[in-house]
mmCIF file of C-alpha atoms in Angstrom:
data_model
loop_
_atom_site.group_PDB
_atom_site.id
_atom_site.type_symbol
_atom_site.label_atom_id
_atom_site.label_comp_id
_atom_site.label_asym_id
_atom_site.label_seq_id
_atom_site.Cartn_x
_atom_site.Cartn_y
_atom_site.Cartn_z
ATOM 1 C CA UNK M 1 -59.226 25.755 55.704
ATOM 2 C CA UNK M 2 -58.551 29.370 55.915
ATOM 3 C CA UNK M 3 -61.102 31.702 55.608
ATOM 4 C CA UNK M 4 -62.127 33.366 52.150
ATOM 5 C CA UNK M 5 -63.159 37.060 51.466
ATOM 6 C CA UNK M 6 -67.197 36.920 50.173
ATOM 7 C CA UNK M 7 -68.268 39.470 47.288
ATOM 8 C CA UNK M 8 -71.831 39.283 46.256
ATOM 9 C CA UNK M 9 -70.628 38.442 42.549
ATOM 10 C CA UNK M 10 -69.335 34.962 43.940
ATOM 11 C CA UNK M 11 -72.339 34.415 46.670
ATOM 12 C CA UNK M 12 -74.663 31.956 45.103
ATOM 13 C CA UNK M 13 -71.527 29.853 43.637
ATOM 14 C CA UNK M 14 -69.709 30.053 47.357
ATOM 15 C CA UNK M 15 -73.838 29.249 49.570
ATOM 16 C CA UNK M 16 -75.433 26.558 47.407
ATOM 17 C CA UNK M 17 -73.759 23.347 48.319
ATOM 18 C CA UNK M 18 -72.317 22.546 52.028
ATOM 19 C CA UNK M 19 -72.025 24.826 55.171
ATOM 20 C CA UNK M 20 -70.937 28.333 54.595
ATOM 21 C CA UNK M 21 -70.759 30.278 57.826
ATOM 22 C CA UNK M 22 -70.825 34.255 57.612
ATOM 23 C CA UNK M 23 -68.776 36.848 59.373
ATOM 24 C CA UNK M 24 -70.236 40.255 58.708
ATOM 25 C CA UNK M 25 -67.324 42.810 59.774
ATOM 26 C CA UNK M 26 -65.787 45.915 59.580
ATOM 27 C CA UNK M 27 -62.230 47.410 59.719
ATOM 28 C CA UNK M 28 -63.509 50.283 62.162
ATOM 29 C CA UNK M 29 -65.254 47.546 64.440
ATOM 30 C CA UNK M 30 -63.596 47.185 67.077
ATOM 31 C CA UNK M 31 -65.465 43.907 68.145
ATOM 32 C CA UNK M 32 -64.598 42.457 64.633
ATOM 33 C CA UNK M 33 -61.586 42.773 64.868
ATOM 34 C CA UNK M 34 -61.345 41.038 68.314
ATOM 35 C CA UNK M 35 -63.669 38.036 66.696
ATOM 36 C CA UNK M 36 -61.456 38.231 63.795
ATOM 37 C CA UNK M 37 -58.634 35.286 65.635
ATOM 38 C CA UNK M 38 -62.018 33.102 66.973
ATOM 39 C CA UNK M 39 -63.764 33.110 63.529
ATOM 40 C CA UNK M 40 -60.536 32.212 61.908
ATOM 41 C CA UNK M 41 -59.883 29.355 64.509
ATOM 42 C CA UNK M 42 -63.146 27.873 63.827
ATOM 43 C CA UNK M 43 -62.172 27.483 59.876
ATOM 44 C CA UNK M 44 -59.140 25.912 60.917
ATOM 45 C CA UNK M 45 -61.454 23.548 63.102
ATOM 46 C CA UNK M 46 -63.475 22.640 60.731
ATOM 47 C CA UNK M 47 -62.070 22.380 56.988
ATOM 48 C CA UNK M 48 -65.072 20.841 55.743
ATOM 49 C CA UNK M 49 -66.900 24.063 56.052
ATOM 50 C CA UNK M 50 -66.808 27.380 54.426
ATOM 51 C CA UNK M 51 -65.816 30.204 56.514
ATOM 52 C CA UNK M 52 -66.604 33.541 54.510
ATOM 53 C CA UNK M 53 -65.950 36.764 55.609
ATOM 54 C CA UNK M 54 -68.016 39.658 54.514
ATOM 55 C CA UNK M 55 -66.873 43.631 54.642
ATOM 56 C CA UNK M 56 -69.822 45.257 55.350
ATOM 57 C CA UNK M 57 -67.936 48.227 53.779
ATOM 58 C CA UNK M 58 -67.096 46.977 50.470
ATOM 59 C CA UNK M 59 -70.500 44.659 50.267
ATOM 60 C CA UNK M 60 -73.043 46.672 51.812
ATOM 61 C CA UNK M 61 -76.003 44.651 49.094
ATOM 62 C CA UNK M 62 -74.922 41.654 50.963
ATOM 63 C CA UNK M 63 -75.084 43.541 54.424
ATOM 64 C CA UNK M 64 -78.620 44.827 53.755
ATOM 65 C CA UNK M 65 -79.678 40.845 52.079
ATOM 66 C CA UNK M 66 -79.374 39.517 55.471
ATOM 67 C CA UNK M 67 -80.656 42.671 57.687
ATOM 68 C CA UNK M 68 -77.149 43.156 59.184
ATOM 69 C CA UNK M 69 -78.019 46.116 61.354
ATOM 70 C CA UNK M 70 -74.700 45.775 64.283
ATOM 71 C CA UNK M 71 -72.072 43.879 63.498
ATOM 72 C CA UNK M 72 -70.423 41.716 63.828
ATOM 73 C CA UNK M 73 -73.122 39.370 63.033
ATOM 74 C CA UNK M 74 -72.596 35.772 62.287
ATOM 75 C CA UNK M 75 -75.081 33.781 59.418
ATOM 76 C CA UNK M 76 -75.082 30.089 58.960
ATOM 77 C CA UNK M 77 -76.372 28.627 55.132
ATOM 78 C CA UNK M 78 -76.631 24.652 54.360
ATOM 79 C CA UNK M 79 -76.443 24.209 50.640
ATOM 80 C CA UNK M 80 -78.283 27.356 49.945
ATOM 81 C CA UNK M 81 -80.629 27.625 52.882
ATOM 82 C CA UNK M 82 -79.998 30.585 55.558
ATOM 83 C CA UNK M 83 -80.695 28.722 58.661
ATOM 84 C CA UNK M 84 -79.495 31.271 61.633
ATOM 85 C CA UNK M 85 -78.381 35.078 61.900
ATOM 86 C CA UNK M 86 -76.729 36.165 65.303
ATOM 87 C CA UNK M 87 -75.782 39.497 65.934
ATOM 88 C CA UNK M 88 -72.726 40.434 68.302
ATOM 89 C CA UNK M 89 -69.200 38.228 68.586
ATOM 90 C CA UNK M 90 -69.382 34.265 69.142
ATOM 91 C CA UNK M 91 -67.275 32.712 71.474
ATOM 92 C CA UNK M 92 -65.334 29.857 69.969
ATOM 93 C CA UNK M 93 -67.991 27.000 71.961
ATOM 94 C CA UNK M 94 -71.052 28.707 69.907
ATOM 95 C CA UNK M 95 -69.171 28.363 66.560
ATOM 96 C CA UNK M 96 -68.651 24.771 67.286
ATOM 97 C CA UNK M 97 -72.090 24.228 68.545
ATOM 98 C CA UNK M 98 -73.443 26.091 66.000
ATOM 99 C CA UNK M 99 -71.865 23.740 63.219
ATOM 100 C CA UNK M 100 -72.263 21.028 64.784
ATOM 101 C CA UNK M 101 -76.311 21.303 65.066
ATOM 102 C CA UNK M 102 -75.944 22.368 61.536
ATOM 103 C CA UNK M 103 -73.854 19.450 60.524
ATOM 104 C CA UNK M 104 -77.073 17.059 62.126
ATOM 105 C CA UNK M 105 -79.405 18.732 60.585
ATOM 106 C CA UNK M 106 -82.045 16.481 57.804
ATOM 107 C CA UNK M 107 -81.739 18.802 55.070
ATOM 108 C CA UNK M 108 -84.452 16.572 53.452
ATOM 109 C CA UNK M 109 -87.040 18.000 55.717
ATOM 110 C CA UNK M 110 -85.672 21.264 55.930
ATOM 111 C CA UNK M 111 -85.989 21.516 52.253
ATOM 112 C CA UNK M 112 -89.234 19.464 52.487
ATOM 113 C CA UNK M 113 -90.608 21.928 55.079
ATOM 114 C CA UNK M 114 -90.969 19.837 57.839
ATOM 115 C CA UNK M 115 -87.917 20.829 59.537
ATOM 116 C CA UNK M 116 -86.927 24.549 60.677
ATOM 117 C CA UNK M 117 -88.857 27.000 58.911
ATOM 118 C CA UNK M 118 -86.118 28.565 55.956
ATOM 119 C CA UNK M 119 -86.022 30.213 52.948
ATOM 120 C CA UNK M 120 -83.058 29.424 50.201
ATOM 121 C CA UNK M 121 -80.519 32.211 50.439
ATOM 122 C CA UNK M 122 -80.529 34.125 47.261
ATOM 123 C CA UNK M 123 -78.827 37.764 46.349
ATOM 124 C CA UNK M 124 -79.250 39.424 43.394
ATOM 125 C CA UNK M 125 -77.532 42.684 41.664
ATOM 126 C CA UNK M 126 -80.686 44.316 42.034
ATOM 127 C CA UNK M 127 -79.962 44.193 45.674
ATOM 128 C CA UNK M 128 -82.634 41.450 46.435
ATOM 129 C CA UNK M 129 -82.284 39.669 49.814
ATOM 130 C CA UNK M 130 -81.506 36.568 51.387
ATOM 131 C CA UNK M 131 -84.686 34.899 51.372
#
């Protein structure tokens, strides 16, 4: 699956069911645009997942929702639940792992609370965060 271009207006619709994995980027970044080729590698990798791509530029509510402060910076949801935020490029062997822990997670005890400790991901136009 190729990757798709996130706005805020389609975020909750894109995050609440499955894995959506975040690339927070800019055209002036010169580190996002060398991740650029390993982010889009790892869509193609893995077409069961949602590889979104966020311009920090043109989505800077989003940006601020998840505390982007350097980017690139890479976010992982599971049907609506932010589970990781890493700062700084991924080489192609984290993106895998990172999925693939992901992919074995219980979302039953996530969600219960007796699995890592995360909030459902939620924006809202009156620049609210992910939670």
């Amino acid at each position: 699956m190729a990757t798709v271009q996130l706005t805020e207006k389609m975020f909750d619709s894109t995050v609440k069911k499955g894995i959506v994995v975040l690339d927070f980027w800019a055209s002036w970044c010169g580190p996002c645009r060398a991740f650029a080729p390993i982010f889009e590698a790892a869509a193609a990798r893995h077409p069961d997942v949602v590889f979104a791509k966020v311009n920090t530029e043109q989505e800077p509510g989003l940006a601020k929702a998840f505390g982007v402060s350097a980017i690139p910076t890479v976010a992982v949801l599971r049907d609506g639940v932010l589970l990781a935020v890493q700062p700084g490029m991924v080489p192609a062997a984290g993106l895998d792992e990172l999925v693939r822990k992901v992919r074995a997670l219980d979302m039953n005890e996530v969600q219960k609370g007796t699995g890592p400790k995360r909030q459902p991901a939620s924006v809202t136009a009156k620049g609210g965060g992910a939670r």
